[in-house]
GROMACS .gro file of C-alpha atoms in nm:
model
  280
    1MET     CA    1   3.650   3.273   0.201
    2THR     CA    2   3.555   3.184   0.558
    3ASP     CA    3   3.835   3.204   0.856
    4ASP     CA    4   3.774   2.857   0.948
    5ARG     CA    5   3.847   2.699   0.614
    6ARG     CA    6   4.170   2.493   0.600
    7SER     CA    7   4.213   2.533   0.216
    8PRO     CA    8   4.388   2.884   0.114
    9PHE     CA    9   4.191   2.848  -0.223
   10ARG     CA   10   3.882   3.062  -0.291
   11ASP     CA   11   3.573   2.949  -0.147
   12ALA     CA   12   3.338   2.774  -0.391
   13HIS     CA   13   3.045   3.013  -0.312
   14LEU     CA   14   3.236   3.301  -0.358
   15ASP     CA   15   3.326   3.191  -0.698
   16MET     CA   16   2.970   3.122  -0.772
   17ASP     CA   17   2.840   3.471  -0.626
   18THR     CA   18   3.141   3.683  -0.854
   19ALA     CA   19   3.034   3.445  -1.174
   20GLY     CA   20   2.707   3.568  -1.146
   21HIS     CA   21   2.836   3.940  -1.172
   22VAL     CA   22   2.993   3.912  -1.497
   23PRO     CA   23   2.913   4.142  -1.770
   24VAL     CA   24   2.641   3.991  -2.008
   25THR     CA   25   2.784   3.905  -2.329
   26PRO     CA   26   2.706   3.628  -2.571
   27GLN     CA   27   3.012   3.450  -2.426
   28THR     CA   28   2.897   3.438  -2.053
   29GLN     CA   29   2.547   3.358  -2.118
   30SER     CA   30   2.661   3.051  -2.323
   31PRO     CA   31   2.597   2.729  -2.128
   32SER     CA   32   2.936   2.608  -2.178
   33TYR     CA   33   3.074   2.917  -1.953
   34ARG     CA   34   2.889   2.803  -1.655
   35LEU     CA   35   3.074   2.670  -1.367
   36ALA     CA   36   3.060   2.298  -1.382
   37PHE     CA   37   2.938   2.222  -1.005
   38ALA     CA   38   2.685   2.506  -1.061
   39ASP     CA   39   2.540   2.384  -1.379
   40ASP     CA   40   2.205   2.173  -1.339
   41ASP     CA   41   2.175   2.096  -1.679
   42PHE     CA   42   2.520   1.928  -1.667
   43LEU     CA   43   2.494   1.750  -1.351
   44CYS     CA   44   2.167   1.596  -1.491
   45ARG     CA   45   2.303   1.428  -1.771
   46ASP     CA   46   2.325   1.087  -1.802
   47GLU     CA   47   2.693   1.068  -1.813
   48LEU     CA   48   2.695   1.218  -1.460
   49ARG     CA   49   2.497   0.945  -1.307
   50PRO     CA   50   2.791   0.795  -1.133
   51VAL     CA   51   2.869   1.155  -0.985
   52ARG     CA   52   2.531   1.207  -0.869
   53LEU     CA   53   2.520   0.865  -0.697
   54GLN     CA   54   2.844   0.948  -0.506
   55LEU     CA   55   2.685   1.275  -0.435
   56GLU     CA   56   2.372   1.120  -0.269
   57LEU     CA   57   2.589   0.885  -0.091
   58LEU     CA   58   2.804   1.161   0.058
   59LYS     CA   59   2.562   1.411   0.140
   60PHE     CA   60   2.358   1.259   0.376
   61ASP     CA   61   2.648   1.051   0.551
   62MET     CA   62   2.832   1.390   0.610
   63LEU     CA   63   2.493   1.537   0.762
   64LEU     CA   64   2.442   1.228   0.998
   65ASP     CA   65   2.814   1.260   1.100
   66GLN     CA   66   2.730   1.662   1.152
   67HIS     CA   67   2.433   1.578   1.374
   68GLN     CA   68   2.651   1.280   1.535
   69ILE     CA   69   2.417   1.013   1.492
   70ASP     CA   70   2.600   0.680   1.523
   71GLN     CA   71   2.329   0.408   1.515
   72THR     CA   72   1.965   0.406   1.414
   73ILE     CA   73   1.645   0.199   1.476
   74VAL     CA   74   1.528   0.138   1.143
   75LEU     CA   75   1.112   0.098   1.074
   76PHE     CA   76   0.996  -0.027   0.766
   77GLY     CA   77   0.605  -0.065   0.696
   78GLY     CA   78   0.310  -0.003   0.489
   79ALA     CA   79   0.207   0.345   0.380
   80ARG     CA   80  -0.155   0.243   0.381
   81ILE     CA   81  -0.169   0.152   0.728
   82PRO     CA   82  -0.385   0.412   0.896
   83SER     CA   83  -0.407   0.532   1.268
   84PRO     CA   84  -0.700   0.363   1.485
   85ASP     CA   85  -0.881   0.677   1.473
   86GLN     CA   86  -0.845   0.682   1.112
   87LYS     CA   87  -0.932   0.312   1.021
   88ASP     CA   88  -1.291   0.351   0.931
   89LYS     CA   89  -1.170   0.517   0.609
   90ALA     CA   90  -0.913   0.241   0.506
   91ARG     CA   91  -0.937   0.098   0.152
   92THR     CA   92  -1.011  -0.277   0.296
   93LYS     CA   93  -1.102  -0.430   0.598
   94THR     CA   94  -0.753  -0.595   0.629
   95LEU     CA   95  -0.593  -0.254   0.648
   96ALA     CA   96  -0.836  -0.157   0.918
   97GLU     CA   97  -0.759  -0.438   1.111
   98LEU     CA   98  -0.368  -0.352   1.072
   99SER     CA   99  -0.435  -0.036   1.225
  100HIS     CA  100  -0.325  -0.118   1.590
  101PHE     CA  101   0.034  -0.172   1.432
  102TYR     CA  102   0.022   0.212   1.378
  103ASP     CA  103   0.007   0.255   1.761
  104GLU     CA  104   0.233  -0.044   1.819
  105ALA     CA  105   0.510   0.143   1.589
  106ARG     CA  106   0.435   0.474   1.777
  107SER     CA  107   0.479   0.311   2.116
  108PHE     CA  108   0.790   0.154   2.005
  109ALA     CA  109   0.928   0.465   1.871
  110ARG     CA  110   0.863   0.640   2.206
  111ILE     CA  111   1.068   0.357   2.398
  112MET     CA  112   1.345   0.376   2.172
  113THR     CA  113   1.376   0.757   2.160
  114ARG     CA  114   1.389   0.744   2.552
  115LYS     CA  115   1.708   0.552   2.533
  116SER     CA  116   1.829   0.789   2.237
  117LYS     CA  117   1.800   1.069   2.442
  118ALA     CA  118   1.997   0.925   2.715
  119THR     CA  119   2.261   0.871   2.437
  120GLY     CA  120   2.252   1.246   2.327
  121ASN     CA  121   2.039   1.150   2.010
  122ARG     CA  122   2.355   0.944   1.910
  123ASP     CA  123   2.215   0.592   1.930
  124TYR     CA  124   1.840   0.431   1.888
  125VAL     CA  125   1.749   0.705   1.653
  126ILE     CA  126   1.418   0.645   1.495
  127CYS     CA  127   1.476   0.622   1.091
  128THR     CA  128   1.182   0.566   0.890
  129GLY     CA  129   1.102   0.618   0.517
  130GLY     CA  130   0.970   0.965   0.595
  131GLY     CA  131   0.601   0.880   0.429
  132PRO     CA  132   0.274   0.803   0.609
  133GLY     CA  133   0.137   0.518   0.767
  134VAL     CA  134   0.377   0.293   0.960
  135MET     CA  135   0.642   0.536   0.882
  136GLU     CA  136   0.447   0.847   1.040
  137ALA     CA  137   0.390   0.650   1.339
  138GLY     CA  138   0.754   0.585   1.394
  139ASN     CA  139   0.850   0.957   1.351
  140ARG     CA  140   0.553   1.072   1.565
  141GLY     CA  141   0.650   0.869   1.845
  142ALA     CA  142   1.010   1.009   1.839
  143GLU     CA  143   0.844   1.344   1.841
  144ASP     CA  144   0.596   1.251   2.137
  145GLU     CA  145   0.922   1.200   2.344
  146GLY     CA  146   1.079   1.537   2.251
  147GLY     CA  147   1.361   1.333   2.044
  148VAL     CA  148   1.458   1.339   1.699
  149SER     CA  149   1.409   1.101   1.409
  150ILE     CA  150   1.505   1.053   1.047
  151GLY     CA  151   1.285   1.027   0.742
  152LEU     CA  152   1.446   0.917   0.423
  153ASN     CA  153   1.211   1.014   0.139
  154ILE     CA  154   1.223   0.941  -0.231
  155VAL     CA  155   1.102   1.125  -0.514
  156LEU     CA  156   0.789   0.935  -0.677
  157PRO     CA  157   0.578   1.027  -0.973
  158HIS     CA  158   0.302   1.110  -0.782
  159GLU     CA  159   0.315   1.371  -0.538
  160GLN     CA  160   0.500   1.324  -0.217
  161ALA     CA  161   0.621   1.499   0.105
  162PRO     CA  162   0.779   1.401   0.445
  163ASN     CA  163   0.536   1.355   0.705
  164PRO     CA  164   0.499   1.672   0.977
  165TYR     CA  165   0.689   1.470   1.252
  166VAL     CA  166   1.009   1.391   1.071
  167THR     CA  167   1.288   1.607   1.243
  168PRO     CA  168   1.338   1.895   0.978
  169ASP     CA  169   1.716   1.910   0.975
  170LEU     CA  170   1.705   1.501   0.928
  171ALA     CA  171   1.455   1.505   0.634
  172PHE     CA  172   1.636   1.368   0.328
  173ASN     CA  173   1.521   1.305  -0.016
  174PHE     CA  174   1.682   1.069  -0.270
  175HIS     CA  175   1.665   1.005  -0.634
  176TYR     CA  176   1.828   0.689  -0.643
  177PHE     CA  177   1.657   0.383  -0.448
  178ALA     CA  178   1.976   0.196  -0.434
  179ILE     CA  179   2.143   0.475  -0.237
  180ARG     CA  180   1.823   0.539   0.002
  181LYS     CA  181   1.868   0.154   0.079
  182MET     CA  182   2.227   0.195   0.183
  183HIS     CA  183   2.160   0.485   0.422
  184PHE     CA  184   1.873   0.280   0.587
  185LEU     CA  185   2.123  -0.027   0.664
  186MET     CA  186   2.444   0.154   0.723
  187ARG     CA  187   2.386   0.255   1.087
  188ALA     CA  188   2.101   0.037   1.135
  189ARG     CA  189   2.138  -0.093   1.519
  190ALA     CA  190   1.802  -0.287   1.451
  191ILE     CA  191   1.545  -0.357   1.173
  192CYS     CA  192   1.175  -0.350   1.253
  193VAL     CA  193   0.954  -0.445   0.982
  194PHE     CA  194   0.577  -0.399   1.012
  195PRO     CA  195   0.331  -0.541   0.767
  196GLY     CA  196   0.330  -0.364   0.422
  197GLY     CA  197   0.322  -0.401   0.063
  198PHE     CA  198   0.579  -0.417  -0.224
  199GLY     CA  199   0.837  -0.162  -0.106
  200THR     CA  200   0.818  -0.320   0.270
  201LEU     CA  201   0.893  -0.639   0.120
  202ASP     CA  202   1.172  -0.524  -0.105
  203GLU     CA  203   1.360  -0.351   0.178
  204MET     CA  204   1.305  -0.659   0.411
  205PHE     CA  205   1.428  -0.901   0.191
  206GLU     CA  206   1.715  -0.701   0.073
  207ALA     CA  207   1.812  -0.673   0.420
  208LEU     CA  208   1.778  -1.029   0.500
  209THR     CA  209   1.970  -1.132   0.181
  210LEU     CA  210   2.266  -0.895   0.302
  211ILE     CA  211   2.260  -1.068   0.648
  212GLN     CA  212   2.214  -1.416   0.508
  213THR     CA  213   2.534  -1.382   0.287
  214GLY     CA  214   2.755  -1.234   0.522
  215ARG     CA  215   2.764  -0.897   0.358
  216MET     CA  216   2.620  -0.738   0.657
  217LYS     CA  217   2.646  -0.810   1.036
  218PRO     CA  218   2.336  -0.975   1.203
  219VAL     CA  219   2.134  -0.701   1.396
  220PRO     CA  220   1.803  -0.779   1.578
  221PHE     CA  221   1.546  -0.845   1.288
  222LEU     CA  222   1.192  -0.797   1.394
  223LEU     CA  223   0.880  -0.879   1.211
  224PHE     CA  224   0.577  -0.721   1.398
  225GLY     CA  225   0.264  -0.957   1.347
  226ARG     CA  226   0.340  -1.309   1.299
  227ALA     CA  227  -0.030  -1.379   1.170
  228PHE     CA  228   0.043  -1.131   0.884
  229TRP     CA  229   0.375  -1.262   0.794
  230GLU     CA  230   0.301  -1.629   0.791
  231SER     CA  231  -0.031  -1.541   0.585
  232ILE     CA  232   0.182  -1.388   0.274
  233ILE     CA  233   0.503  -1.567   0.303
  234ASN     CA  234   0.544  -1.941   0.350
  235TRP     CA  235   0.862  -1.953   0.558
  236ASP     CA  236   0.858  -2.323   0.615
  237ALA     CA  237   0.786  -2.401   0.257
  238LEU     CA  238   1.109  -2.211   0.170
  239SER     CA  239   1.335  -2.393   0.417
  240GLU     CA  240   1.172  -2.742   0.333
  241ALA     CA  241   1.233  -2.679  -0.036
  242GLY     CA  242   1.611  -2.614   0.055
  243THR     CA  243   1.586  -2.274  -0.128
  244ILE     CA  244   1.682  -2.140   0.230
  245SER     CA  245   1.845  -2.320   0.544
  246ASP     CA  246   1.672  -2.401   0.844
  247GLN     CA  247   1.922  -2.148   1.000
  248ASP     CA  248   1.802  -1.887   0.790
  249LEU     CA  249   1.483  -1.908   0.964
  250GLY     CA  250   1.670  -1.773   1.287
  251LEU     CA  251   1.783  -1.447   1.098
  252PHE     CA  252   1.459  -1.282   1.230
  253LYS     CA  253   1.209  -1.305   1.502
  254PHE     CA  254   0.820  -1.242   1.507
  255VAL     CA  255   0.695  -1.010   1.787
  256GLU     CA  256   0.352  -0.855   1.847
  257THR     CA  257   0.417  -0.538   2.081
  258ALA     CA  258   0.663  -0.251   2.121
  259GLU     CA  259   0.765  -0.391   2.464
  260GLU     CA  260   0.849  -0.731   2.309
  261ALA     CA  261   1.040  -0.579   2.041
  262ALA     CA  262   1.246  -0.339   2.285
  263ASP     CA  263   1.317  -0.632   2.501
  264VAL     CA  264   1.456  -0.840   2.234
  265ILE     CA  265   1.699  -0.536   2.125
  266GLU     CA  266   1.797  -0.463   2.480
  267ASN     CA  267   1.910  -0.810   2.542
  268TRP     CA  268   2.063  -0.864   2.203
  269SER     CA  269   2.393  -1.046   2.191
  270PRO     CA  270   2.605  -0.931   1.896
  271THR     CA  271   2.720  -1.175   1.640
  272PRO     CA  272   2.973  -1.162   1.358
  273ALA     CA  273   2.915  -1.164   0.989
  274ARG     CA  274   2.865  -1.511   0.840
  275LYS     CA  275   3.164  -1.649   0.672
  276ASP     CA  276   2.966  -1.880   0.455
  277ILE     CA  277   2.583  -1.972   0.370
  278PRO     CA  278   2.438  -2.263   0.564
  279GLY     CA  279   2.289  -2.509   0.301
  280ARG     CA  280   2.516  -2.424   0.030
   0.00000   0.00000   0.00000
């Protein structure tokens, strides 16, 4: 038990250590004898899913509080977009052409990290999905400036690891997509979306839906690369069909450069969450 604990009860780590030194008997070797919170087989049972969801939400929230991080700049974008010096290895001509967004994401992260350092790394902290491509560029830009950045990785069936530019103490790993999405948005000061695939579209539309429905306050919502976004989504057709309103098209803004995005964030005027959905 450490002296700085408020509780008079025995420390859980101490009990775990004590339980590991009991005599070896059929009783102590039985799975039923394991401490519940130290029993991986128990914690991974289907019935414990609600507990695991709570643990994922709580662990990373506590760690960000511990690092005194109040607000983040969220970067979504394609894992397959290469850096310009690697564009000759891109799988398609379009991916090679999109490689300049790697540099824009890196430059944007540099600008935001300079602002972040001025706040003691409490605000404007770059937060990415922790993977390659645009995500790597964001974390790399933060490291260029000697700042910190967050990487929210998730376990996938294929091999994955955080990119080497994520601040080690802020490299997180998730089992649940839903909880990971919550952590992307819970402290978001701005959301910046670069060209990407299914994962990027999923994250983008979920965040837009939360703002559209008033479940989240509006924040600067920037889509890098108008030509890309207008080639894959017919935004006007959605509005003309009435499935979204004209006002919904104002929830986001197209930008092309890091400097343009930084200017939008700098001059943003906060607005309250919607109380109704226009057009309903």
